[in-house]
mmCIF file of C-alpha atoms in Angstrom:
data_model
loop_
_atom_site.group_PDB
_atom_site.id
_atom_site.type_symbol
_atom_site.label_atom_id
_atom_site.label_comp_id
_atom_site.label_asym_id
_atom_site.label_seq_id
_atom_site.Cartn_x
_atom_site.Cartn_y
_atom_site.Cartn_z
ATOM 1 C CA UNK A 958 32.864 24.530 -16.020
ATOM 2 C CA UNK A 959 31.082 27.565 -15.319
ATOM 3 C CA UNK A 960 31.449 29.034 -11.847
ATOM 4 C CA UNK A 961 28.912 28.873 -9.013
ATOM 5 C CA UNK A 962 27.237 32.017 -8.758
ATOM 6 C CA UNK A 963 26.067 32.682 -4.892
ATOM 7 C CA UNK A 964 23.338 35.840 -4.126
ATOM 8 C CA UNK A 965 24.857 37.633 -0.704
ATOM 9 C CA UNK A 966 22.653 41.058 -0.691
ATOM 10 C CA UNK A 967 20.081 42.502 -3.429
ATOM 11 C CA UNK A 968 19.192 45.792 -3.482
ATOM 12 C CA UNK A 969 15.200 45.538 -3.801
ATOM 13 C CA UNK A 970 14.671 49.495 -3.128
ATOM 14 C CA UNK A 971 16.779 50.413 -6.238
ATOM 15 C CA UNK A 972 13.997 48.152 -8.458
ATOM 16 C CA UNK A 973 11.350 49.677 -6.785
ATOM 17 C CA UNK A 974 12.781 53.526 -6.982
ATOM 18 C CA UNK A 975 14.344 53.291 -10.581
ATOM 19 C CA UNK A 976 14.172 52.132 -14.144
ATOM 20 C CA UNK A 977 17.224 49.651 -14.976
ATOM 21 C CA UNK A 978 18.280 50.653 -18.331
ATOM 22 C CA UNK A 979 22.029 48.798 -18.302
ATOM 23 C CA UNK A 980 23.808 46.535 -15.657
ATOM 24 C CA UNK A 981 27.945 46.190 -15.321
ATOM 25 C CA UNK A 982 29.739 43.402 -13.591
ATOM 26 C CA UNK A 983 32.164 44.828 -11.878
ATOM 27 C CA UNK A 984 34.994 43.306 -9.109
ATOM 28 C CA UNK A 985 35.612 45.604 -5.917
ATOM 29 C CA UNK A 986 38.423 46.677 -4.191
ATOM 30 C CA UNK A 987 38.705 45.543 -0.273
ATOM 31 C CA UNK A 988 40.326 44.378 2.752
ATOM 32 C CA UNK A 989 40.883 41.342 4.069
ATOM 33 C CA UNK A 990 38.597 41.701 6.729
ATOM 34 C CA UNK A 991 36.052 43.056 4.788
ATOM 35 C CA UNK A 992 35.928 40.059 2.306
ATOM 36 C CA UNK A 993 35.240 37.842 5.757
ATOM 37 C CA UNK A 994 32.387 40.039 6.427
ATOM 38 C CA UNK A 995 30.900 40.016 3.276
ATOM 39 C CA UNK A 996 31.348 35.959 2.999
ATOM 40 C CA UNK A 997 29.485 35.985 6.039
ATOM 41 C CA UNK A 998 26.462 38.404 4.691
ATOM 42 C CA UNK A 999 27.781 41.309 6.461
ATOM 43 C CA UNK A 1000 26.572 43.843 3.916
ATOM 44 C CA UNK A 1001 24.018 46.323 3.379
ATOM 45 C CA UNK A 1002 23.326 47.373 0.148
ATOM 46 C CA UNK A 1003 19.959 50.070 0.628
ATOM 47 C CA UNK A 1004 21.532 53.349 0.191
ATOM 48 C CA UNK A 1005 24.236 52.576 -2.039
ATOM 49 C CA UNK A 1006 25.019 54.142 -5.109
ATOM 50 C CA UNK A 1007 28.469 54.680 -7.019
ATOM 51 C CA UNK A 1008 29.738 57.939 -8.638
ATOM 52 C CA UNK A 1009 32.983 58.809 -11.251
ATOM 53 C CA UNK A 1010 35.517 60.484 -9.932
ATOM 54 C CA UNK A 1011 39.234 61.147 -12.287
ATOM 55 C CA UNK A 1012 38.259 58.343 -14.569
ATOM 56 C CA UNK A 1013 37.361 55.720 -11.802
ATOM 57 C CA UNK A 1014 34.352 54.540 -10.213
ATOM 58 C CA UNK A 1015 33.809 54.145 -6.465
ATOM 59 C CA UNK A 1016 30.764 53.232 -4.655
ATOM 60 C CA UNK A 1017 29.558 54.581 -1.374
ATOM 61 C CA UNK A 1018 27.448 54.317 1.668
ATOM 62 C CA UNK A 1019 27.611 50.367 1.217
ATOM 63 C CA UNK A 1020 27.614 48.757 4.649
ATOM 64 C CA UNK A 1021 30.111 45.975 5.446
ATOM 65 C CA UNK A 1022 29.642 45.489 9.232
ATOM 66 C CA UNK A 1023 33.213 45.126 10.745
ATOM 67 C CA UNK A 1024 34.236 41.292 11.161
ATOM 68 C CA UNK A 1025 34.255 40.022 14.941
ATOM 69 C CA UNK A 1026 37.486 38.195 14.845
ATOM 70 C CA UNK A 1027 39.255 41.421 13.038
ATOM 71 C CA UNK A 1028 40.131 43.412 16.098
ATOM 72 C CA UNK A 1029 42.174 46.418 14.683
ATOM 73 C CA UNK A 1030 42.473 45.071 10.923
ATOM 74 C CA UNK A 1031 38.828 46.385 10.691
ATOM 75 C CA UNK A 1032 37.798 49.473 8.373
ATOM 76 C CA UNK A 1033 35.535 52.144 8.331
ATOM 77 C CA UNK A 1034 32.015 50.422 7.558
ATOM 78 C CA UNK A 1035 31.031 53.195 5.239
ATOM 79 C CA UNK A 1036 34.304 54.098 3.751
ATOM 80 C CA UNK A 1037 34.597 54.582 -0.233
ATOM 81 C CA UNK A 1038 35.274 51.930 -2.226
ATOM 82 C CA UNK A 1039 36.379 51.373 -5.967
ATOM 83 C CA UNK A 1040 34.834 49.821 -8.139
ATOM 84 C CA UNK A 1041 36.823 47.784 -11.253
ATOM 85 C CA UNK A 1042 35.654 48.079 -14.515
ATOM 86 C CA UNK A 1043 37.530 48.080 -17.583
ATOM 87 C CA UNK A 1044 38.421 51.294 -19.331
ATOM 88 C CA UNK A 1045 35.796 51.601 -22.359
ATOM 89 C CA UNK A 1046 32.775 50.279 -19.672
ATOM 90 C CA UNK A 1047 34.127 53.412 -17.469
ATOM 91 C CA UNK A 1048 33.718 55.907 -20.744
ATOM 92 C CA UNK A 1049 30.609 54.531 -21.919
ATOM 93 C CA UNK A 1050 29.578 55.296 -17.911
ATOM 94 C CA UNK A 1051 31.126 58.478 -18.283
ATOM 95 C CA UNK A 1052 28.874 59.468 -20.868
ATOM 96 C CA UNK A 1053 25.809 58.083 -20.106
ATOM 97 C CA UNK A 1054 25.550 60.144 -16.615
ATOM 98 C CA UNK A 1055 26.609 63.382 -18.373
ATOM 99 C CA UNK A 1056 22.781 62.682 -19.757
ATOM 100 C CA UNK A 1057 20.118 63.988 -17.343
ATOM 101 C CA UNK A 1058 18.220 61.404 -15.214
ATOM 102 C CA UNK A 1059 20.833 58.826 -15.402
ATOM 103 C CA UNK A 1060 22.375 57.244 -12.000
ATOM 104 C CA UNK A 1061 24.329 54.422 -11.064
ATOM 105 C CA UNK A 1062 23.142 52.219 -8.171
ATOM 106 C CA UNK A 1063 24.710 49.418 -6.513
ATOM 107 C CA UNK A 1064 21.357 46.289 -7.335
ATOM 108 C CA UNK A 1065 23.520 42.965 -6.363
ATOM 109 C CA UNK A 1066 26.810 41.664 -4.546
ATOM 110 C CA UNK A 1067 27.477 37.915 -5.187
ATOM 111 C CA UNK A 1068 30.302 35.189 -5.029
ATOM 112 C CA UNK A 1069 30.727 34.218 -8.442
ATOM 113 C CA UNK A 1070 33.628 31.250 -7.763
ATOM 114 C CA UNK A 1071 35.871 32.184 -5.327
ATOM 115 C CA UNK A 1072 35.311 36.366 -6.424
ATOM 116 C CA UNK A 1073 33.029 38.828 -4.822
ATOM 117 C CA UNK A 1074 31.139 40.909 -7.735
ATOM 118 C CA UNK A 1075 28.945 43.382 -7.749
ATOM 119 C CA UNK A 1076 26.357 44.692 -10.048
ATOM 120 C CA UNK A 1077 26.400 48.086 -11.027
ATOM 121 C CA UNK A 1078 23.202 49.206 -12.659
ATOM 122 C CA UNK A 1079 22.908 52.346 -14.655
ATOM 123 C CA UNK A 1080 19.390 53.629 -13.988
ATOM 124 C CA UNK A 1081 16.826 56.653 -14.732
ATOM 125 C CA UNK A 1082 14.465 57.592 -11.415
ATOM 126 C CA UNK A 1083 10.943 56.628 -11.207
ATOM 127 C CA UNK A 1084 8.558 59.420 -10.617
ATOM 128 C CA UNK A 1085 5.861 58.900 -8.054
ATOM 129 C CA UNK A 1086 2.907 57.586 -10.732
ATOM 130 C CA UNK A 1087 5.311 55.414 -12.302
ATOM 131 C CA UNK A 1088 5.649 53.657 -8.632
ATOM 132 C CA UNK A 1089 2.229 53.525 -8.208
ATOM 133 C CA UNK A 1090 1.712 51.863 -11.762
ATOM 134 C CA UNK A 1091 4.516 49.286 -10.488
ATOM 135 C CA UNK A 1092 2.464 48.239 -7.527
ATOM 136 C CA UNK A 1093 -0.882 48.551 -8.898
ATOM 137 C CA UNK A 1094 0.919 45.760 -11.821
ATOM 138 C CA UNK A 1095 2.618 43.514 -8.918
ATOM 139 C CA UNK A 1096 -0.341 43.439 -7.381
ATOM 140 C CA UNK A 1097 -2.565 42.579 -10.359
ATOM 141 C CA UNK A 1098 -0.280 39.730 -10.844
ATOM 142 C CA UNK A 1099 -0.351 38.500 -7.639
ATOM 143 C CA UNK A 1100 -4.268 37.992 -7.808
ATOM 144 C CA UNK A 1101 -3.902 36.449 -10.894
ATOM 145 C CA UNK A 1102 -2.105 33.738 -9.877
ATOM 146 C CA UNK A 1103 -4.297 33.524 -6.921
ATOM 147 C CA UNK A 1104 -7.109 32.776 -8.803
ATOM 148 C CA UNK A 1105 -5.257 30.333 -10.871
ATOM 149 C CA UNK A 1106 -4.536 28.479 -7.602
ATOM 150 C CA UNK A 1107 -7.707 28.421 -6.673
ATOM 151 C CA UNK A 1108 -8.939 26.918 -10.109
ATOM 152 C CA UNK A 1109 -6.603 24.468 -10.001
ATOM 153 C CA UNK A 1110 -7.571 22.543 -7.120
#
């Protein structure tokens, strides 16, 4: 049976800011209190973005808003966190950012079962036309299906 996958956060700035070239599943590393905050959709996922550091990946400036009932089992709300990946998806990583351009950037946390994942996107930065070519297509779309509304009534 496959497992229930549930959305918590999405990172909509990342889509709008970069071009996704790869995505990683990837499990993270917390607390206990951290995993109640996050169940609860204590996170903030804007500024995130993860970096390599001796072979391992951590992610940072993710925001997991301490849990009321924690008292002094709470963490930092900003504090590092590691990401786990297995050892060939961390050298293909490796590699890839060596390349100029190339970024990784937190896009999704979800439950998948009873598991908080993220997804760990390895992505190349938009320049300012390319943005402007992104809205000038989402909004193109949206009048097209405007006007197919309208001719279907």
């Amino acid at each position: 049976m496959a497992d229930a996958v549930k959305l918590i956060a999405q990172n909509k700035k990342a889509y709008h800011d970069y071009f996704i070239e790869d995505t990683y599943e990837c499990g993270i590393e917390l607390v206990g209190t951290e995993v109640k905050s996050i169940r609860g959709g204590g996170v903030n996922l804007k500024d995130s973005y993860a970096h390599l550091h001796n072979g391992e990946v951590y992610v940072r400036n993710m925001h997991v808003s301490p849990y009321e009932k924690g008292n002094i089992f709470n963490r930092d709300p900003l504090r590092e966190r590691k990401l786990l990946l297995h050892k060939y998806e961390i050298r293909k990583l490796i590699g890839k950012t060596k390349e100029t351009g190339y970024t990784l950037v937190i896009t999704k946390i979800y439950l998948k079962g009873s598991r908080i994942k993220v997804e760990l996107a390895l992505a190349k930065g938009k320049k300012l036309y390319d943005k402007r070519d992104s809205i000038a297509e989402r909004d193109a779309k949206r009048n097209i299906d405007r006007k197919i509304k309208e001719y279907n009534r």
